[in-house]
Short mmCIF file of C-alpha atoms in Angstrom, two decimals:
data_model
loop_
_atom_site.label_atom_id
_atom_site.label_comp_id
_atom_site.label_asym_id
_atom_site.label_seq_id
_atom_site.Cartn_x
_atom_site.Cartn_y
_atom_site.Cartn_z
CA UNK A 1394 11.85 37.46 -28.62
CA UNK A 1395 11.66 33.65 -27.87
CA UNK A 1396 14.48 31.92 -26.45
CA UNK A 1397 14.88 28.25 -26.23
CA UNK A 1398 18.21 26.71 -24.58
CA UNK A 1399 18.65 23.36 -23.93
CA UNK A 1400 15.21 22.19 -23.66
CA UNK A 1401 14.95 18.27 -22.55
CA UNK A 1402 12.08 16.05 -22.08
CA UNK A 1403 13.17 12.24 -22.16
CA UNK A 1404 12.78 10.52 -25.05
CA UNK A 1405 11.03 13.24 -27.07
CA UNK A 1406 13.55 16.54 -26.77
CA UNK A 1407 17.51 16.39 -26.52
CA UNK A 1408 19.02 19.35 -25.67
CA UNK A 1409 16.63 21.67 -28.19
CA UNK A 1410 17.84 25.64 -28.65
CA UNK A 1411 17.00 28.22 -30.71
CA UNK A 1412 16.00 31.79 -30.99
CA UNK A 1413 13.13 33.13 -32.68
CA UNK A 1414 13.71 37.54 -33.34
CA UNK A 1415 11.31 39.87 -33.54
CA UNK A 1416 10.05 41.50 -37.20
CA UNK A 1417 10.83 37.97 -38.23
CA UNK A 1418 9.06 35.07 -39.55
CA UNK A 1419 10.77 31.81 -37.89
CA UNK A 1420 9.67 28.64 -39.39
CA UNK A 1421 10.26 25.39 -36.70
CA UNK A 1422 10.01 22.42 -39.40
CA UNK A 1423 10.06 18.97 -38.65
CA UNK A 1424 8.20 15.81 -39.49
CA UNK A 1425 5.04 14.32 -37.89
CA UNK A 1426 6.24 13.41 -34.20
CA UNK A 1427 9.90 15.44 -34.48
CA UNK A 1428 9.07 17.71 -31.51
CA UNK A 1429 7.60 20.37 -32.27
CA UNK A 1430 4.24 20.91 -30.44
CA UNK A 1431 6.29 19.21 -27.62
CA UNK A 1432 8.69 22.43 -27.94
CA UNK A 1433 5.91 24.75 -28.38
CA UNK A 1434 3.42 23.40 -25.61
CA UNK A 1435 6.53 23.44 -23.00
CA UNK A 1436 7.41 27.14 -24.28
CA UNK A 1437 3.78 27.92 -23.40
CA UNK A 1438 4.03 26.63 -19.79
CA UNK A 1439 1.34 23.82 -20.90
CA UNK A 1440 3.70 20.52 -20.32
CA UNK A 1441 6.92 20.98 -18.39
CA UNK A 1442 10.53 20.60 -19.47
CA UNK A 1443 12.35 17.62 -17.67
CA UNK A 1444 15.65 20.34 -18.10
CA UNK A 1445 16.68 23.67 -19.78
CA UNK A 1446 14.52 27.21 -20.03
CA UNK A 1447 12.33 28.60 -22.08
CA UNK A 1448 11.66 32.24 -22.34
CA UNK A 1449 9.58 34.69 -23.64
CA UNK A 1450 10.96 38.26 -23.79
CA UNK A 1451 13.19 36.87 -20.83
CA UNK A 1452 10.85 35.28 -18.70
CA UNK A 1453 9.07 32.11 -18.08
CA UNK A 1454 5.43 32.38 -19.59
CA UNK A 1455 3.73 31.57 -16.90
CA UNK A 1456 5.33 34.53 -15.26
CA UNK A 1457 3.10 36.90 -17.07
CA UNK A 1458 0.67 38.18 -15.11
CA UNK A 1459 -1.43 39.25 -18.66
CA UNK A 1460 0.15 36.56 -20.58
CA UNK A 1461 -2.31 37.35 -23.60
CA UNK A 1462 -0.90 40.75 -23.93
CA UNK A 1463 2.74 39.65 -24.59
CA UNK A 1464 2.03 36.01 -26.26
CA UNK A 1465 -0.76 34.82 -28.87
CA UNK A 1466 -0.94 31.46 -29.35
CA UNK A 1467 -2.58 29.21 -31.62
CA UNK A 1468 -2.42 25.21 -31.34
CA UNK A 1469 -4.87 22.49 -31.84
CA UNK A 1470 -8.42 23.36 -32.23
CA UNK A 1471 -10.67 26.46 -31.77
CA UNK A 1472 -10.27 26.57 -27.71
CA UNK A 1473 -14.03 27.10 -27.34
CA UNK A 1474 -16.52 24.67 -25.86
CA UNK A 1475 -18.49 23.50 -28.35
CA UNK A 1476 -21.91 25.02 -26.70
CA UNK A 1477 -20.17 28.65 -26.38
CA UNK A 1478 -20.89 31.10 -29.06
CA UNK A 1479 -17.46 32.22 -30.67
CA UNK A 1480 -18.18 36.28 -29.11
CA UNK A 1481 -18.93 34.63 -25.91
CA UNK A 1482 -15.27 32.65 -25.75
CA UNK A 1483 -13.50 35.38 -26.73
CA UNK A 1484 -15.06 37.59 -24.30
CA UNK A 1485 -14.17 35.35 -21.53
CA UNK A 1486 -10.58 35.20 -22.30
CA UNK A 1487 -11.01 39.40 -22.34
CA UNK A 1488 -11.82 39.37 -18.73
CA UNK A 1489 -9.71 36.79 -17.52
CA UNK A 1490 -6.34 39.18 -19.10
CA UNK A 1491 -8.65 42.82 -18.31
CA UNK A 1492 -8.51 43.47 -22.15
CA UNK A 1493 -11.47 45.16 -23.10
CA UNK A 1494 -14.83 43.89 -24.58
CA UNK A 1495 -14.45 46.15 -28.00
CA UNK A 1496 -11.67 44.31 -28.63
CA UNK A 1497 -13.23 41.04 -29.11
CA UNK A 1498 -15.30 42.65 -32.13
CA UNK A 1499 -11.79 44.49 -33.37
CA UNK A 1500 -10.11 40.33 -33.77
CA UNK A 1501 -13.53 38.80 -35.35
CA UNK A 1502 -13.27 41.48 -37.97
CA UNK A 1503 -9.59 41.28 -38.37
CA UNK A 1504 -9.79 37.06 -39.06
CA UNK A 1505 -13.52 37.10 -40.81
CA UNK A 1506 -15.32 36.40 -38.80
CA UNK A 1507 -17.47 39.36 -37.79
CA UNK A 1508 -20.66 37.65 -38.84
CA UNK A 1509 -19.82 34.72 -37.44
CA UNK A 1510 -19.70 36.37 -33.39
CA UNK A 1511 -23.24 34.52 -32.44
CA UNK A 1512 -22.50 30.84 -33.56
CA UNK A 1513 -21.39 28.23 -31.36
CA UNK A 1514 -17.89 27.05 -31.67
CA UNK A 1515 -19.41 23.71 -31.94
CA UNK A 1516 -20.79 24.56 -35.44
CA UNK A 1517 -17.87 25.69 -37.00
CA UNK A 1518 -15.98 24.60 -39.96
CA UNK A 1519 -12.24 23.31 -39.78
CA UNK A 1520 -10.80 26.59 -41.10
CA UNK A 1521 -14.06 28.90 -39.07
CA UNK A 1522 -12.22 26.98 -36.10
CA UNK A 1523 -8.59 28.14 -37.02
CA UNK A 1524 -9.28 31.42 -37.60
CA UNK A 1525 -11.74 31.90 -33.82
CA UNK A 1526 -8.23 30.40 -32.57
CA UNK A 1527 -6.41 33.07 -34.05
CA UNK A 1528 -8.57 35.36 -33.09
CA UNK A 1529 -8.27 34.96 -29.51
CA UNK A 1530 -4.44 35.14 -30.18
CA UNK A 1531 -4.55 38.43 -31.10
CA UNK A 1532 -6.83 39.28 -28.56
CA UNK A 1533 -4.16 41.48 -25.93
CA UNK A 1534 -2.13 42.58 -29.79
CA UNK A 1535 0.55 40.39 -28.66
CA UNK A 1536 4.15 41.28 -29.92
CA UNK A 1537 5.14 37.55 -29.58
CA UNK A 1538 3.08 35.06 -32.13
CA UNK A 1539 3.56 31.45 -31.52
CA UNK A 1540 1.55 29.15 -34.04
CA UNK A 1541 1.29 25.54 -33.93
CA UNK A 1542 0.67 23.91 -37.19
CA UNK A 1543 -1.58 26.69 -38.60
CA UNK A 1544 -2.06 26.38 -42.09
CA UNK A 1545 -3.87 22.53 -40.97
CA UNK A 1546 -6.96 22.63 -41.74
CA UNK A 1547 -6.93 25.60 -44.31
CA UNK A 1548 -8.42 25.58 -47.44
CA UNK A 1549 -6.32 27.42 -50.60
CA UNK A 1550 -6.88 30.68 -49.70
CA UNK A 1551 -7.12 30.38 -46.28
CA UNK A 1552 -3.54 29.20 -46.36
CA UNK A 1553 -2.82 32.29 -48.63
CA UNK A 1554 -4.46 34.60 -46.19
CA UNK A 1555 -2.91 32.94 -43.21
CA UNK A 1556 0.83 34.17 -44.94
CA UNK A 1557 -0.01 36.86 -46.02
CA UNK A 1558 -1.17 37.69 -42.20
CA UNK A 1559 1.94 36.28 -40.53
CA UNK A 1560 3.84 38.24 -43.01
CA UNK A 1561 2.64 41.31 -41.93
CA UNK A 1562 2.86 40.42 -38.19
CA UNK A 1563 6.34 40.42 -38.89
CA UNK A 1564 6.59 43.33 -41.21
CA UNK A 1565 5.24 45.50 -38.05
CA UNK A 1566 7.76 44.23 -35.71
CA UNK A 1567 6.25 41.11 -34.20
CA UNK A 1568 8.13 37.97 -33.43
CA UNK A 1569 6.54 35.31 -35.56
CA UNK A 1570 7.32 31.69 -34.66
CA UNK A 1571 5.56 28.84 -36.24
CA UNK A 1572 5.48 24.74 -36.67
CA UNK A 1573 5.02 22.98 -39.58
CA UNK A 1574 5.40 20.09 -41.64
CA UNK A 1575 4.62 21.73 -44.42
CA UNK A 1576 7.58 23.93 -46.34
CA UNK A 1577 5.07 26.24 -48.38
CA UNK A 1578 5.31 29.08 -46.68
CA UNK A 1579 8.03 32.16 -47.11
CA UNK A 1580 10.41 32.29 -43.78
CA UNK A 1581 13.36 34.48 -42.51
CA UNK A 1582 14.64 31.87 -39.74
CA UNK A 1583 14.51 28.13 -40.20
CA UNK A 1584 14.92 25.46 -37.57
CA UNK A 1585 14.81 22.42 -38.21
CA UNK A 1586 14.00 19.54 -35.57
CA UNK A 1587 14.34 15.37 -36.02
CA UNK A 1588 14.18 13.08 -33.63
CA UNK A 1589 13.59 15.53 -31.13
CA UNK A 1590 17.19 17.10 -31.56
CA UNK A 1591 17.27 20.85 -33.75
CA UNK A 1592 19.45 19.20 -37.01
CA UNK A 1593 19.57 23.09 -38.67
CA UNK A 1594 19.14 26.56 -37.52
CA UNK A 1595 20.07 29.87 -39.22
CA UNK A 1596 18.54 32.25 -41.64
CA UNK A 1597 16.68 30.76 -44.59
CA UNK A 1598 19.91 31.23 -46.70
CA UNK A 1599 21.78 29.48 -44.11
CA UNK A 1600 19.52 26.62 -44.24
CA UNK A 1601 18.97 26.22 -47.85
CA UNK A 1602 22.94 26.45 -48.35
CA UNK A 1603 24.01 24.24 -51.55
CA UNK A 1604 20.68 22.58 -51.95
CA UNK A 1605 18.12 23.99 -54.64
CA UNK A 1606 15.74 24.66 -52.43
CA UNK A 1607 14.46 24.62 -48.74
CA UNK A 1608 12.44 21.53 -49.67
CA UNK A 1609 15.97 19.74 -51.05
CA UNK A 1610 17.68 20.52 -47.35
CA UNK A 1611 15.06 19.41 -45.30
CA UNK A 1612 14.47 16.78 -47.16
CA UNK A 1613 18.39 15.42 -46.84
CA UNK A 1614 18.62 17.31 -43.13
CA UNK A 1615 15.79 14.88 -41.80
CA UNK A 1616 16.82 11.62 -43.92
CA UNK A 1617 13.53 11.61 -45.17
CA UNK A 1618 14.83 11.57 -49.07
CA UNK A 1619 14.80 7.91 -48.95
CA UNK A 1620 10.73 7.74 -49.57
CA UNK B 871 -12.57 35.20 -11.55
CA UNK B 872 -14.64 37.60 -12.96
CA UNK B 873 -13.78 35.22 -16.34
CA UNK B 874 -14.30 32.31 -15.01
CA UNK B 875 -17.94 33.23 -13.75
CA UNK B 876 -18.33 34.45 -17.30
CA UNK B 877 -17.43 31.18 -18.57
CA UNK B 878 -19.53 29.07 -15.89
CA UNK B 879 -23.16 31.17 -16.59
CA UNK B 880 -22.44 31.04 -20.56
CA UNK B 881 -22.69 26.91 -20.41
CA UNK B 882 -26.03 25.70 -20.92
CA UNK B 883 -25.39 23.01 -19.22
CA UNK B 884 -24.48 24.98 -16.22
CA UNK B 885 -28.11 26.36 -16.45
CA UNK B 886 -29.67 23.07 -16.19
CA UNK B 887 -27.99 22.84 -12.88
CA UNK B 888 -28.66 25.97 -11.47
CA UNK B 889 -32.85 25.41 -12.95
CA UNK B 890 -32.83 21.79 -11.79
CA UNK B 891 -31.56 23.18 -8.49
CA UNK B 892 -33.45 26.20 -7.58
CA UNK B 893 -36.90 24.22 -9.06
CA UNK B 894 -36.29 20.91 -7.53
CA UNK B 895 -36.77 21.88 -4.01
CA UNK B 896 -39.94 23.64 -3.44
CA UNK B 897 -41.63 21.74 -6.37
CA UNK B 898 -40.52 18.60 -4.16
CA UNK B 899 -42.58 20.49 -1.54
CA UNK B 900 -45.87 20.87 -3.59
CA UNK B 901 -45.19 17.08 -5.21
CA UNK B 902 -44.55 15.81 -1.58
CA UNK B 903 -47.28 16.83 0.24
CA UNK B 904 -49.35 13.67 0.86
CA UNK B 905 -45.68 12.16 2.37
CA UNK B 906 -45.23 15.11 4.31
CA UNK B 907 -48.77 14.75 6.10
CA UNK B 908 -47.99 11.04 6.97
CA UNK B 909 -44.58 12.28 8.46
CA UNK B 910 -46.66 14.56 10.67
CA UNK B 911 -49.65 11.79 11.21
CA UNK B 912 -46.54 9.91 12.85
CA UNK B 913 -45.37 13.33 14.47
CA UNK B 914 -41.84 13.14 12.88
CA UNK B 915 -42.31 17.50 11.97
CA UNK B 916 -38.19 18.50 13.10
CA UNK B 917 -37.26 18.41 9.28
CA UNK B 918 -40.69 18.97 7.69
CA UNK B 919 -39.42 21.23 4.79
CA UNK B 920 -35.85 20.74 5.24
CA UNK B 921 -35.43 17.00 3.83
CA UNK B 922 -36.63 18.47 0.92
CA UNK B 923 -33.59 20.25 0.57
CA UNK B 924 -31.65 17.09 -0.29
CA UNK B 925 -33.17 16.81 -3.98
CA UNK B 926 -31.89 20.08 -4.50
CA UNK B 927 -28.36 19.19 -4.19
CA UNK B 928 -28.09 17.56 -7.87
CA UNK B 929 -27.77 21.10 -8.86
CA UNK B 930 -24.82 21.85 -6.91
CA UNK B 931 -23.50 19.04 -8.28
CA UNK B 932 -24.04 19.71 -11.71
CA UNK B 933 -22.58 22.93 -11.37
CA UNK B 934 -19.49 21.72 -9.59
CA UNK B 935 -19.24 18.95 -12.32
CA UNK B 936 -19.55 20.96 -14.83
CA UNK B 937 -16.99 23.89 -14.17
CA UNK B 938 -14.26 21.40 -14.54
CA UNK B 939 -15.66 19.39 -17.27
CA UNK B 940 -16.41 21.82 -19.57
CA UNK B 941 -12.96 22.48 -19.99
CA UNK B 942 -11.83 18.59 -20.77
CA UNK B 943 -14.53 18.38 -23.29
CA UNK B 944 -13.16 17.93 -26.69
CA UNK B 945 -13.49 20.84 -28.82
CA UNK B 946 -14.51 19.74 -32.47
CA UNK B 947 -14.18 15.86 -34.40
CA UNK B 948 -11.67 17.59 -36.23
CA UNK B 949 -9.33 18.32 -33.17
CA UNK B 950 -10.11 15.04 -30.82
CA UNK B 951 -7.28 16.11 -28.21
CA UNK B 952 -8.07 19.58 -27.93
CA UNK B 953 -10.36 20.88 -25.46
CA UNK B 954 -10.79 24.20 -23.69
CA UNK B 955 -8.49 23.56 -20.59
CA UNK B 956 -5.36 24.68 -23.44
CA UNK B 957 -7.00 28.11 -23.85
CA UNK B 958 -7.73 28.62 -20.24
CA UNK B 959 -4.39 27.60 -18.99
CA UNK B 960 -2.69 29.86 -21.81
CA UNK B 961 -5.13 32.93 -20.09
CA UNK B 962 -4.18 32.22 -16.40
CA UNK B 963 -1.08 30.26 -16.83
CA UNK B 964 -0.64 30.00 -12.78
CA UNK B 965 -2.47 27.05 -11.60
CA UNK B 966 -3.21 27.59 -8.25
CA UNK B 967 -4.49 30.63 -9.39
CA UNK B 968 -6.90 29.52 -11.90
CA UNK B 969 -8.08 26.77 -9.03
CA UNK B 970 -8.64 29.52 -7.04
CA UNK B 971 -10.89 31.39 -9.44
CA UNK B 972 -12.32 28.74 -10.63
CA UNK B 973 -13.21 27.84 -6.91
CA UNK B 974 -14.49 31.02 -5.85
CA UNK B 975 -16.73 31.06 -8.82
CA UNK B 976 -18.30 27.85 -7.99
CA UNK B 977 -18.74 28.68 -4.23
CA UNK B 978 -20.21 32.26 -5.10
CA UNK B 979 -23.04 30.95 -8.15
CA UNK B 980 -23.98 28.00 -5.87
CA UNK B 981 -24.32 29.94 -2.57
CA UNK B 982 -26.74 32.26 -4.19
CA UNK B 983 -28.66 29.32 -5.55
CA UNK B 984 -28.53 27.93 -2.46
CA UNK B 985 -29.74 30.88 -0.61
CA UNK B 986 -32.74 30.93 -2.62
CA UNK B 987 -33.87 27.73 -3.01
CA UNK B 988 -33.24 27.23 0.59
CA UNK B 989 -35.68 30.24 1.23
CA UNK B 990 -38.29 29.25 -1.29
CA UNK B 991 -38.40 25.64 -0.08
CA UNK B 992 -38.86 26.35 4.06
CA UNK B 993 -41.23 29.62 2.67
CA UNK B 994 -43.29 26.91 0.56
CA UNK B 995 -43.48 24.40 3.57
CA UNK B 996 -45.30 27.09 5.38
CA UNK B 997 -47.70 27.86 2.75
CA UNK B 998 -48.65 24.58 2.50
CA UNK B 999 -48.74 23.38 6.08
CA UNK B 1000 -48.52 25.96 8.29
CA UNK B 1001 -49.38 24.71 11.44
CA UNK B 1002 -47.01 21.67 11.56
CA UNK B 1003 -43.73 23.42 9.64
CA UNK B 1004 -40.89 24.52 12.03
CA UNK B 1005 -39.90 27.65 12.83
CA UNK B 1006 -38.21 29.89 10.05
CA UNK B 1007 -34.58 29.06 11.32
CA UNK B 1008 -31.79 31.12 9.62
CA UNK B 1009 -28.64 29.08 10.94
CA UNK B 1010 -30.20 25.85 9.69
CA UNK B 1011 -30.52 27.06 6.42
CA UNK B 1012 -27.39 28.98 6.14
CA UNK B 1013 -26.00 24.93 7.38
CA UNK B 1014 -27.83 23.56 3.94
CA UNK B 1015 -26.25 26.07 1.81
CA UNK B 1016 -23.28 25.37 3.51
CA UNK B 1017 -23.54 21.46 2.64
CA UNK B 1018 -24.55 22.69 -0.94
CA UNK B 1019 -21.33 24.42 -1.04
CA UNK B 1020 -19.51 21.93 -0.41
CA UNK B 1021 -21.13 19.30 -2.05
CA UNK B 1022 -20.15 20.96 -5.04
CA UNK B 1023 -16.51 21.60 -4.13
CA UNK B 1024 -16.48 18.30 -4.00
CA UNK B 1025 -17.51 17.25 -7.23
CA UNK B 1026 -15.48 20.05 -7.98
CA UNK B 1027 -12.45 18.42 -6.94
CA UNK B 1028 -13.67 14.49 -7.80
CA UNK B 1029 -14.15 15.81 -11.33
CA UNK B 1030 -10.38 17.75 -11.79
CA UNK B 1031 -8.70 13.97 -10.07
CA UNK B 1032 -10.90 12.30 -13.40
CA UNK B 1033 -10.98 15.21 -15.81
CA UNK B 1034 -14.44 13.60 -16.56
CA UNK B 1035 -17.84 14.87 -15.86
CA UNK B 1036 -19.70 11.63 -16.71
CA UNK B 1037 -17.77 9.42 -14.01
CA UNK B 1038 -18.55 11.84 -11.28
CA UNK B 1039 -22.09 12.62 -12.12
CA UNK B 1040 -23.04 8.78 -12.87
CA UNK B 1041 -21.64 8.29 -9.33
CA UNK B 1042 -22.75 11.12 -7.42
CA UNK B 1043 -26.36 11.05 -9.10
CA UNK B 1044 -26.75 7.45 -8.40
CA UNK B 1045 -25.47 7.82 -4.68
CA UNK B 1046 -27.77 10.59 -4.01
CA UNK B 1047 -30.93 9.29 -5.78
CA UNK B 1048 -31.05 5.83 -6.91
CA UNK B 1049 -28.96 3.77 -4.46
CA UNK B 1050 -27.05 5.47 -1.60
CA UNK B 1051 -24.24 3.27 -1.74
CA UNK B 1052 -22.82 5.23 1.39
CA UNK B 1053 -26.46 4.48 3.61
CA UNK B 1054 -25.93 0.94 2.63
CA UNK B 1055 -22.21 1.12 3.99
CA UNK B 1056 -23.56 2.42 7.53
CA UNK B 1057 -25.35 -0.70 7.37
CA UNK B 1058 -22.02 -2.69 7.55
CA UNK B 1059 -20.03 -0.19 9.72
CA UNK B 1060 -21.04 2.96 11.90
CA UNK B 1061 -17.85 4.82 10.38
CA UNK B 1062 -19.94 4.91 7.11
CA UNK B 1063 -21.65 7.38 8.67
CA UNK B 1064 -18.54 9.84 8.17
CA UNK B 1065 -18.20 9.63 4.45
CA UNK B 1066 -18.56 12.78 2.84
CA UNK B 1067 -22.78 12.64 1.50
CA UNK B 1068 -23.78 11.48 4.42
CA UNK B 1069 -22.01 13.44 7.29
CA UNK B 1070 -22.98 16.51 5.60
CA UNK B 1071 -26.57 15.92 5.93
CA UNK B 1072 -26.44 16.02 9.38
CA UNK B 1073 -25.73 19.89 9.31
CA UNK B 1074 -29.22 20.82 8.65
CA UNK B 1075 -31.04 17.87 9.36
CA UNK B 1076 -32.87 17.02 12.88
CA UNK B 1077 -34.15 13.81 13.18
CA UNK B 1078 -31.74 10.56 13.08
CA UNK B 1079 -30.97 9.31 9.05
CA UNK B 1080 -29.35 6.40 10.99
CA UNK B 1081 -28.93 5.01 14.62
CA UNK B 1082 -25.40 7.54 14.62
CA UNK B 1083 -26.22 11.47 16.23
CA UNK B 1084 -23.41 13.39 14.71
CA UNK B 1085 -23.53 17.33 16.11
CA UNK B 1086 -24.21 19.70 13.39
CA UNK B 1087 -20.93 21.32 14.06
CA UNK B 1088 -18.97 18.34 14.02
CA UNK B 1089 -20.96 17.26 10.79
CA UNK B 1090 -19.84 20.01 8.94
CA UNK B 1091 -15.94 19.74 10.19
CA UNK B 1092 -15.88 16.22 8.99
CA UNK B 1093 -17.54 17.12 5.31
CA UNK B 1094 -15.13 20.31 5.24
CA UNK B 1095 -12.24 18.08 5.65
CA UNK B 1096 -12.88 15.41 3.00
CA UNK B 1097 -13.85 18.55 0.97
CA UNK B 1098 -10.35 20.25 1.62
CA UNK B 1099 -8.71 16.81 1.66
CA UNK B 1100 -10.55 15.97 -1.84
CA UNK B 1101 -9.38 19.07 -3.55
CA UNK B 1102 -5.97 19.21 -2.30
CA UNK B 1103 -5.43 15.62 -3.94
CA UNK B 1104 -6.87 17.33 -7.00
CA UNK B 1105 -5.20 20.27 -6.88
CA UNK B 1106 -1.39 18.69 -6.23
CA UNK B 1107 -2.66 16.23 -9.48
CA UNK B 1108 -3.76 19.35 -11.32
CA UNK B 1109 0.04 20.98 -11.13
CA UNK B 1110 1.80 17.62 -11.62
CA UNK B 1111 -0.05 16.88 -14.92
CA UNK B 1112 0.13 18.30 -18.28
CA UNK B 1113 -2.46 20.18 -19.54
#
């Protein structure tokens, strides 16, 4: 369960709230520069909020003591250093949350990347890079998902793997909350930010309303139509 | 801390400091011989040994460098912003908690290196001239591990206030080997003599580097407080920015 209430950051977030449920994909939509990895990197105790909370099953992230055990997170980039071999960075961020080491092979096999283990992050392709990312968010099986623009970077059926994944987070009970630009992916919750201010929340029906299609509503919700 | 050791010992670069800084030392010894007989020709034998230590130190600072660094390097072309600081804050979300770690991991790879080198060096001295070396003394070796230590809290700290490793190496390398900016400074004032590199020094070495006696003891105060004054800059930066 996330819960965003009246998140503020001058001149980039105005008063932003929303909830995202568990078993439940929630898409966070916007255009380039509308918020969102603003939203998500204050939600993950990276940048601060100037006013308003943001929770994670009720508390603060950074409250966590084993925060990879209750959140995965994926945002720009792989995480690694370049020079690490991918086993080696996930193995780190084992220890550091007192997950275990057999767990690190468990998430390589889960994203693809089993054979990969012994290559340096460095080395890796754009979508290799995604998926180690991912991997090390489902390193402590997290019931909270929090994605930040992950289908960049994917080729076809990456992207196609990628929602078929996040489906079945959901399907199992996770809480599934993720950026985009992009509207090509099937959602439960929408919310929809511009300008830094959430324009439309509700269920995907909710959303969509008397427009054709989610593409149609976002389209007139953020003014963008007029391209 | 246990990761963040993990994550310090699986950087190569890491393990160029820790080579260049257990080698440096006693090969300095074996390299430095003839300069070491002229030292005793002119019966200057108090640090015979020890001022080979000083070389040694570029490790420490490497290491110290390099802890921080790694983490504000960018992770791929593809991802220019990213670096590895996100995926370590999102794994110990609590600042002064990671600092700590972090820290502790430094002060713990670098003392061992220190130890060692420290004991190969004076060991080597004696090998090679044993009638003119000074006696095997324990607290004035433990004092250059000490200044090791701190050396690389220091660049420790220097590096999280720039969140670049090539700033504070260029500067620290240079200062050490090529041109001691801060000997050149006790040339214009005596209070030069209190700046961080050179104060430290003084904790394990004898004879005079300049006209100033500073007490061992009161060496290492004054290079433990820059040290803690250094990182607590860095530290109240490290909370203030965003990641």
């Amino acid at each position: 369960m996330i819960s965003i209430d009246r998140v503020s950051r001058p001149g980039i977030l105005h008063e932003v709230s929303f909830d995202a449920r568990p078993g439940r994909v929630t898409g966070f939509l916007g255009r380039n520069g509308a918020g969102k990895t603003s939203t998500v990197r204050i939600l993950l105790g990276l940048d601060r909020a100037a006013g308003g909370t943001a929770l994670i099953n009720h508390q603060p992230y950074a409250s966590w003591p084993r925060p990879l055990t209750v959140v995965g997170a994926l945002l720009d980039g792989s995480g690694a250093h370049r020079a690490r071999p991918a086993r080696a960075h996930l193995r780190w961020l084992a220890a550091s949350n007192g997950l275990s080491r057999a767990r690190v092979d468990e998430v390589l096999e889960v994203v693809g990347l089993a054979g990969a283990g012994g290559k340096r992050a460095g080395r890796f392709s754009l979508g290799m890079s995604r998926r180690l990312g991912l991997a090390a968010a489902l390193l402590g099986d997290p019931a909270v998902l929090v994605l930040d623009e992950p289908f960049n970077g994917l080729d076809p059926a990456g992207v196609r793997w990628m929602r078929e994944f996040l489906r079945r987070c959901a399907d199992e009970g996770r809480t599934v909350l993720l950026s985009s630009h992009l509207l090509d992916f099937p959602v439960d919750d929408v919310v929809v930010i511009d300008g830094g201010r959430v324009v439309a929340r509700g269920t995907l029906g909710e959303v969509t309303g008397e427009h054709d299609s989610l593409e149609q509503a976002f389209l007139s919700l953020t003014g963008a139509s007029s391209w | 801390m246990r990761a963040e050791l993990r994550k310090l010992l699986g950087l190569p670069t890491a393990w160029v400091g820790l080579v260049l800084g257990l080698i440096a030392a006693p090969a300095l010894v074996l390299v430095n011989a003839p300069g070491m007989r002229r030292a005793i020709d002119s019966g200057q034998t108090a640090d015979l040994g020890y001022e080979n230590l000083g070389i040694g130190l570029l490790g420490a600072l490497i290491l110290g460098v390099v802890t921080v660094s790694s983490e504000y390097t960018s992770t791929g072309d593809d991802a220019p912003g990213a670096h590895q600081m996100t995926a370590t804050l999102l794994a110990m979300p609590r600042r002064s908690h990671l600092l700590v770690a972090k820290g502790a991991a430094l002060v713990l790879v670098v003392a061992v290196q220190g130890a060692l080198t420290a004991s190969a060096t004076v060991w080597l001295t004696r090998v090679v001239l044993p009638e003119h070396a000074p006696p095997f003394a324990p607290g004035r070796m433990a004092a250059a591990v000490l200044y090791w230590v701190l050396l690389a809290l220091l660049a420790y700290a220097v590096t999280l206030i720039f969140r670049n490793g090539v700033i504070t190496l260029t500067v620290f390398i240079i200062n050490s080997s090529v041109v001691s900016v801060s000997y050149l400074l006790t040339k214009l004032t005596p209070w030069a003599a209190y700046l961080p590199d050179i104060v430290g020094a003084h904790m394990f070495l004898r004879s005079d580097l300049i006209d100033l006696r500073i007490s061992p003891v009161t060496a290492g105060l004054v290079m433990t407080m820059w040290v803690v004054a250094l990182l607590a800059v860095a530290a109240y930066l490290f909370h203030r920015r965003p990641a």
